Amino acid sequence: MFKLIRQEIDAMIARDPAARSRLEIALCYPAFHAIMGYRGTHWLWQRGFRITARFISQIFRWLTGIEIHPGAKIGKRFFIDHGMGVVIGETAEIGDDVTLYQGVTLGGTSPSVNSDGQRGLKRHPTLEDGVIVGSGAQILGPFIVRKNARVGGNAVVLSEVPEGATVVGIPAKIVRHEADDRFCAYGTPIGDLPDPVARALEELGREVKELRGQVAELKTDNKSSGGSDVIADKPRIVASSE
Ligand SMILES: CC(C)(COP(=O)(O)OP(=O)(O)OC[C@H]1O[C@@H](n2cnc3c(N)ncnc32)[C@H](O)[C@@H]1OP(=O)(O)O)[C@@H](O)C(=O)NCCC(=O)NCCS
């Protein structure tokens, strides 16, 4: 039990650049209080004490501004930075080492009861291990956000996110593909922060590749329309006739 609490606190220290000590986390972090409250209410929920679990869960919501339904399933080392306004629905599932920022909703889009009157249908998302969700993002529906995916601040995610992808916007679209299982605060890739020159070179490389593609297309069009090979393989330097 204490080992588990220690693990949760250490995960918070590792992921929040502002955190200094275990004592600070235990006293000042609403996420810590909300997650400890959730662990207790989930225990009660699983044993059938559903109203008690919901009632205690509401008390933690009043105290922390974080609403976690006791029926949700949450893995180890879960961290909610700042926390206010986070809502996690009943059938949401969260893997290990997941990070949410303030104002995130893991919400439902489908009704909880089907046409046969069966209750408790899966209607909230599943976040796999290592997912990071930016502030204000809404993830709505019973689909999967795969391992190590990143969701941008204020994105509205309405469909599955592939492993390691970064999605932004409304509705959310992929802007990066590469998988990375290292944690990076705010979802911003570590390698990108200190080296603007490398970023500029990467951008140039992308443009050169795009231009090469366009030249190749022009060559093919020109040949197929029977024209001369105007675009030579190697650039020719024509001396000026002075
Ligand atoms: C989504 C995110 C993880 C992407 O970080 P990144 O991989 O470094 O991506 P970049 O900054 O290179 O952005 C890639 C593209 O997405 C756009 N973009 C980034 N974040 C965006 C967002 N939240 N909404 C809309 N577009 C966004 C960028 O403008 C850029 O577009 P461009 O290629 O047309 O210029 C990051 O921007 C983000 O939103 N992190 C959450 C931060 C947060 O919630 N902080 C709260 C702390 S309290």
Tab-separated table of C-alpha atoms and ligand atoms in Angstrom:
chain	number	residue	atom	x	y	z
A	1	MET	CA	0.000	0.000	0.000
A	2	PHE	CA	2.702	2.503	1.079
A	3	LYS	CA	4.894	1.296	-1.797
A	4	LEU	CA	2.055	2.118	-4.203
A	5	ILE	CA	1.559	5.601	-2.708
A	6	ARG	CA	5.294	6.221	-2.924
A	7	GLN	CA	5.287	5.138	-6.572
A	8	GLU	CA	2.450	7.563	-7.354
A	9	ILE	CA	4.266	10.439	-5.613
A	10	ASP	CA	7.585	9.676	-7.323
A	11	ALA	CA	5.845	9.591	-10.707
A	12	MET	CA	4.457	13.076	-9.980
A	13	ILE	CA	7.886	14.412	-9.009
A	14	ALA	CA	9.381	12.938	-12.181
A	15	ARG	CA	6.721	14.473	-14.422
A	16	ASP	CA	6.153	17.916	-12.942
A	17	PRO	CA	9.117	20.271	-13.406
A	18	ALA	CA	7.725	22.383	-10.518
A	19	ALA	CA	7.585	19.562	-7.922
A	20	ARG	CA	10.344	19.562	-5.298
A	21	SER	CA	9.601	16.972	-2.632
A	22	ARG	CA	7.287	14.128	-1.605
A	23	LEU	CA	5.927	16.271	1.229
A	24	GLU	CA	5.005	19.043	-1.210
A	25	ILE	CA	3.118	16.536	-3.383
A	26	ALA	CA	1.270	15.036	-0.407
A	27	LEU	CA	0.226	18.472	0.898
A	28	CYS	CA	-0.280	20.621	-2.191
A	29	TYR	CA	-1.206	18.452	-5.191
A	30	PRO	CA	-4.971	18.005	-5.797
A	31	ALA	CA	-4.101	15.234	-8.270
A	32	PHE	CA	-2.537	13.233	-5.435
A	33	HIS	CA	-5.639	13.666	-3.255
A	34	ALA	CA	-7.997	12.857	-6.160
A	35	ILE	CA	-6.081	9.710	-7.151
A	36	MET	CA	-5.888	8.454	-3.561
A	37	GLY	CA	-9.648	9.122	-3.259
A	38	TYR	CA	-10.247	7.249	-6.519
A	39	ARG	CA	-8.223	4.202	-5.366
A	40	GLY	CA	-10.487	3.941	-2.291
A	41	THR	CA	-13.786	4.561	-4.097
A	42	HIS	CA	-12.865	2.109	-6.886
A	43	TRP	CA	-12.247	-0.540	-4.216
A	44	LEU	CA	-15.740	0.124	-2.797
A	45	TRP	CA	-17.313	0.184	-6.287
A	46	GLN	CA	-15.838	-3.220	-7.184
A	47	ARG	CA	-17.316	-4.696	-3.992
A	48	GLY	CA	-20.823	-3.420	-4.748
A	49	PHE	CA	-20.892	-0.369	-2.411
A	50	ARG	CA	-21.844	1.816	-5.329
A	51	ILE	CA	-23.747	4.676	-3.645
A	52	THR	CA	-21.075	4.985	-0.931
A	53	ALA	CA	-18.384	5.022	-3.623
A	54	ARG	CA	-20.230	7.683	-5.630
A	55	PHE	CA	-20.861	9.813	-2.536
A	56	ILE	CA	-17.211	9.769	-1.397
A	57	SER	CA	-16.146	10.408	-4.979
A	58	GLN	CA	-18.331	13.552	-4.978
A	59	ILE	CA	-16.611	14.771	-1.803
A	60	PHE	CA	-13.225	14.421	-3.527
A	61	ARG	CA	-14.654	16.290	-6.517
A	62	TRP	CA	-15.734	19.199	-4.257
A	63	LEU	CA	-12.298	19.243	-2.639
A	64	THR	CA	-10.101	18.910	-5.727
A	65	GLY	CA	-12.125	19.968	-8.782
A	66	ILE	CA	-11.254	16.596	-10.340
A	67	GLU	CA	-14.094	14.185	-11.103
A	68	ILE	CA	-13.119	10.535	-11.444
A	69	HIS	CA	-15.986	8.056	-11.607
A	70	PRO	CA	-15.271	5.152	-9.215
A	71	GLY	CA	-16.124	2.676	-12.002
A	72	ALA	CA	-13.250	3.895	-14.228
A	73	LYS	CA	-10.161	1.671	-14.454
A	74	ILE	CA	-6.840	3.436	-13.893
A	75	GLY	CA	-3.327	1.955	-14.018
A	76	LYS	CA	-0.194	2.760	-12.040
A	77	ARG	CA	1.681	6.061	-11.805
A	78	PHE	CA	-1.228	8.134	-13.103
A	79	PHE	CA	-0.632	11.891	-12.980
A	80	ILE	CA	-2.996	14.836	-13.447
A	81	ASP	CA	-1.085	18.125	-13.503
A	82	HIS	CA	-2.993	21.077	-11.947
A	83	GLY	CA	-6.181	19.043	-12.262
A	84	MET	CA	-9.066	21.491	-12.069
A	85	GLY	CA	-11.900	20.562	-14.439
A	86	VAL	CA	-10.735	17.027	-15.277
A	87	VAL	CA	-13.643	14.602	-15.845
A	88	ILE	CA	-13.111	10.834	-16.207
A	89	GLY	CA	-16.230	8.828	-17.087
A	90	GLU	CA	-17.475	5.522	-15.727
A	91	THR	CA	-16.238	3.209	-18.503
A	92	ALA	CA	-12.956	5.022	-19.198
A	93	GLU	CA	-9.836	2.834	-19.005
A	94	ILE	CA	-6.376	4.261	-18.410
A	95	GLY	CA	-3.090	2.329	-18.656
A	96	ASP	CA	0.159	2.883	-16.722
A	97	ASP	CA	2.175	6.140	-16.762
A	98	VAL	CA	-0.571	8.261	-18.289
A	99	THR	CA	-0.514	12.060	-17.811
A	100	LEU	CA	-3.448	14.468	-18.098
A	101	TYR	CA	-3.378	18.246	-17.760
A	102	GLN	CA	-6.195	20.432	-16.424
A	103	GLY	CA	-9.599	20.561	-18.096
A	104	VAL	CA	-9.353	17.183	-19.848
A	105	THR	CA	-12.568	15.211	-20.419
A	106	LEU	CA	-12.612	11.479	-21.073
A	107	GLY	CA	-16.252	11.517	-22.050
A	108	GLY	CA	-18.959	9.411	-23.642
A	109	THR	CA	-20.874	9.899	-26.862
A	110	SER	CA	-23.192	6.894	-26.799
A	111	PRO	CA	-26.021	6.076	-24.351
A	112	SER	CA	-25.295	3.808	-21.380
A	113	VAL	CA	-28.341	1.615	-22.002
A	114	ASN	CA	-28.897	-0.418	-25.182
A	115	SER	CA	-32.267	-1.319	-26.758
A	116	ASP	CA	-32.506	-4.438	-24.508
A	117	GLY	CA	-32.197	-2.288	-21.387
A	118	GLN	CA	-28.657	-3.553	-20.696
A	119	ARG	CA	-26.727	-0.947	-18.646
A	120	GLY	CA	-23.050	-0.051	-18.287
A	121	LEU	CA	-22.047	-0.254	-21.961
A	122	LYS	CA	-18.544	0.948	-22.845
A	123	ARG	CA	-18.952	4.567	-23.916
A	124	HIS	CA	-15.750	6.302	-22.777
A	125	PRO	CA	-12.234	6.110	-24.265
A	126	THR	CA	-9.342	3.810	-23.399
A	127	LEU	CA	-5.924	5.439	-22.982
A	128	GLU	CA	-3.030	2.997	-23.281
A	129	ASP	CA	0.315	3.253	-21.434
A	130	GLY	CA	2.315	6.477	-21.636
A	131	VAL	CA	-0.372	8.671	-23.245
A	132	ILE	CA	-0.112	12.442	-22.576
A	133	VAL	CA	-3.213	14.639	-22.940
A	134	GLY	CA	-2.829	18.448	-23.114
A	135	SER	CA	-4.971	20.906	-21.179
A	136	GLY	CA	-8.597	21.298	-22.197
A	137	ALA	CA	-8.578	18.326	-24.585
A	138	GLN	CA	-11.804	16.368	-24.993
A	139	ILE	CA	-11.555	12.669	-25.852
A	140	LEU	CA	-15.065	11.540	-26.612
A	141	GLY	CA	-16.244	8.019	-27.361
A	142	PRO	CA	-15.395	4.345	-26.794
A	143	PHE	CA	-12.224	4.131	-28.928
A	144	ILE	CA	-8.533	3.609	-28.085
A	145	VAL	CA	-5.755	6.173	-27.804
A	146	ARG	CA	-2.772	3.905	-28.382
A	147	LYS	CA	0.528	3.727	-26.456
A	148	ASN	CA	2.600	6.905	-26.080
A	149	ALA	CA	0.233	9.021	-28.169
A	150	ARG	CA	0.086	12.777	-27.467
A	151	VAL	CA	-3.063	14.863	-27.593
A	152	GLY	CA	-2.647	18.634	-28.043
A	153	GLY	CA	-4.184	21.242	-25.766
A	154	ASN	CA	-7.878	21.903	-26.595
A	155	ALA	CA	-8.043	19.103	-29.180
A	156	VAL	CA	-11.330	17.270	-29.653
A	157	VAL	CA	-10.533	13.623	-30.358
A	158	LEU	CA	-13.342	11.613	-31.929
A	159	SER	CA	-11.593	8.513	-33.260
A	160	GLU	CA	-8.735	6.108	-32.520
A	161	VAL	CA	-5.228	7.572	-32.240
A	162	PRO	CA	-2.363	5.328	-33.458
A	163	GLU	CA	0.636	4.423	-31.268
A	164	GLY	CA	3.095	7.299	-30.830
A	165	ALA	CA	1.046	9.769	-32.885
A	166	THR	CA	0.507	13.418	-31.912
A	167	VAL	CA	-2.952	14.796	-32.683
A	168	VAL	CA	-4.167	18.402	-32.526
A	169	GLY	CA	-7.201	20.467	-33.481
A	170	ILE	CA	-10.961	20.016	-33.827
A	171	PRO	CA	-11.602	17.335	-34.877
A	172	ALA	CA	-8.108	16.127	-33.963
A	173	LYS	CA	-5.731	15.251	-36.823
A	174	ILE	CA	-2.265	13.655	-36.751
A	175	VAL	CA	0.678	16.105	-36.951
A	176	ARG	CA	3.445	13.687	-35.925
A	177	HIS	CA	3.840	9.934	-36.240
A	178	GLU	CA	6.973	8.853	-34.458
A	179	ALA	CA	6.595	6.681	-31.342
A	180	ASP	CA	8.571	7.754	-28.283
A	181	ASP	CA	8.185	6.093	-24.925
A	182	ARG	CA	10.148	8.755	-23.019
A	183	PHE	CA	8.014	11.096	-20.941
A	184	CYS	CA	8.190	14.724	-22.020
A	185	ALA	CA	6.533	17.455	-19.989
A	186	TYR	CA	3.592	19.070	-21.838
A	187	GLY	CA	3.898	16.419	-24.586
A	188	THR	CA	6.626	18.412	-26.322
A	189	PRO	CA	9.343	16.080	-27.646
A	190	ILE	CA	12.566	16.450	-25.621
A	191	GLY	CA	14.829	16.448	-28.667
A	192	ASP	CA	13.036	19.449	-30.157
A	193	LEU	CA	13.480	21.890	-27.333
A	194	PRO	CA	17.135	22.928	-27.272
A	195	ASP	CA	18.041	22.839	-30.952
A	196	PRO	CA	16.254	25.301	-33.241
A	197	VAL	CA	19.044	24.852	-35.855
A	198	ALA	CA	18.325	21.123	-36.115
A	199	ARG	CA	14.629	21.955	-36.533
A	200	ALA	CA	15.396	24.443	-39.319
A	201	LEU	CA	17.575	21.841	-41.091
A	202	GLU	CA	14.841	19.252	-40.730
A	203	GLU	CA	12.386	21.710	-42.303
A	204	LEU	CA	14.823	22.442	-45.184
A	205	GLY	CA	15.287	18.702	-45.756
A	206	ARG	CA	11.504	18.290	-45.985
A	207	GLU	CA	11.236	21.132	-48.516
A	208	VAL	CA	14.083	19.736	-50.686
A	209	LYS	CA	12.362	16.341	-50.699
A	210	GLU	CA	9.077	17.960	-51.748
A	211	LEU	CA	10.771	19.976	-54.524
A	212	ARG	CA	12.575	16.845	-55.822
A	213	GLY	CA	9.205	15.120	-56.034
A	214	GLN	CA	7.747	18.023	-57.995
A	215	VAL	CA	10.727	18.038	-60.432
A	216	ALA	CA	10.352	14.287	-60.984
A	217	GLU	CA	6.621	14.771	-61.705
A	218	LEU	CA	7.386	17.585	-64.206
A	219	LYS	CA	9.923	15.368	-65.994
A	220	THR	CA	7.421	12.528	-66.308
A	221	ASP	CA	4.663	14.871	-67.588
A	222	ASN	CA	7.020	16.429	-70.086
A	223	LYS	CA	8.236	13.081	-71.472
A	224	SER	CA	4.722	11.639	-71.739
A	225	SER	CA	3.548	14.705	-73.724
A	226	GLY	CA	6.417	14.052	-76.225
A	227	GLY	CA	8.361	17.199	-75.389
A	228	SER	CA	12.138	17.441	-75.238
A	229	ASP	CA	13.913	16.728	-72.003
A	230	VAL	CA	13.829	20.363	-70.931
A	231	ILE	CA	14.562	19.553	-67.343
A	232	ALA	CA	17.990	17.989	-67.534
A	233	ASP	CA	19.240	15.483	-64.981
A	234	LYS	CA	22.107	17.772	-64.046
A	235	PRO	CA	21.798	21.534	-63.930
A	236	ARG	CA	23.602	23.173	-66.891
A	237	ILE	CA	25.462	26.413	-66.391
A	238	VAL	CA	25.165	28.586	-69.487
A	239	ALA	CA	27.980	31.088	-69.838
A	240	SER	CA	26.804	34.563	-70.714
A	241	SER	CA	27.968	35.764	-74.168
A	242	GLU	CA	29.716	39.026	-73.488
B	1	LIG	C1	0.385	18.835	-29.329
B	1	LIG	C2	1.771	19.061	-28.757
B	1	LIG	C3	2.130	17.895	-27.838
B	1	LIG	C4	2.702	19.095	-29.961
B	1	LIG	O1	3.997	19.379	-29.620
B	1	LIG	P1	5.157	19.182	-30.750
B	1	LIG	O2	5.263	17.742	-31.104
B	1	LIG	O3	6.368	19.898	-30.261
B	1	LIG	O4	4.523	19.855	-32.035
B	1	LIG	P2	4.838	21.269	-32.708
B	1	LIG	O5	4.879	22.343	-31.674
B	1	LIG	O6	6.005	21.081	-33.620
B	1	LIG	O7	3.519	21.471	-33.572
B	1	LIG	C5	3.233	20.697	-34.707
B	1	LIG	C6	2.081	21.404	-35.428
B	1	LIG	O8	0.890	21.314	-34.643
B	1	LIG	C7	0.399	22.626	-34.311
B	1	LIG	N1	-0.052	22.555	-32.909
B	1	LIG	C8	0.681	22.233	-31.818
B	1	LIG	N2	-0.100	22.206	-30.724
B	1	LIG	C9	-1.344	22.522	-31.128
B	1	LIG	C10	-2.589	22.652	-30.452
B	1	LIG	N3	-2.676	22.442	-29.140
B	1	LIG	N4	-3.684	22.970	-31.188
B	1	LIG	C11	-3.600	23.181	-32.527
B	1	LIG	N5	-2.449	23.068	-33.235
B	1	LIG	C12	-1.337	22.752	-32.531
B	1	LIG	C13	1.593	23.553	-34.485
B	1	LIG	O9	1.171	24.860	-34.777
B	1	LIG	C14	2.304	22.900	-35.643
B	1	LIG	O10	1.620	23.218	-36.839
B	1	LIG	P3	2.450	23.540	-38.196
B	1	LIG	O11	3.218	22.281	-38.492
B	1	LIG	O12	1.357	23.846	-39.173
B	1	LIG	O13	3.322	24.695	-37.843
B	1	LIG	C15	1.855	20.380	-27.940
B	1	LIG	O14	1.795	21.495	-28.813
B	1	LIG	C16	0.726	20.528	-26.930
B	1	LIG	O15	-0.380	20.997	-27.200
B	1	LIG	N6	1.034	20.093	-25.642
B	1	LIG	C17	0.140	20.232	-24.533
B	1	LIG	C18	0.681	21.332	-23.626
B	1	LIG	C19	-0.207	21.602	-22.435
B	1	LIG	O16	-1.339	21.168	-22.350
B	1	LIG	N7	0.334	22.318	-21.497
B	1	LIG	C20	-0.381	22.633	-20.308
B	1	LIG	C21	0.608	22.867	-19.243
B	1	LIG	S1	-0.158	23.520	-17.819
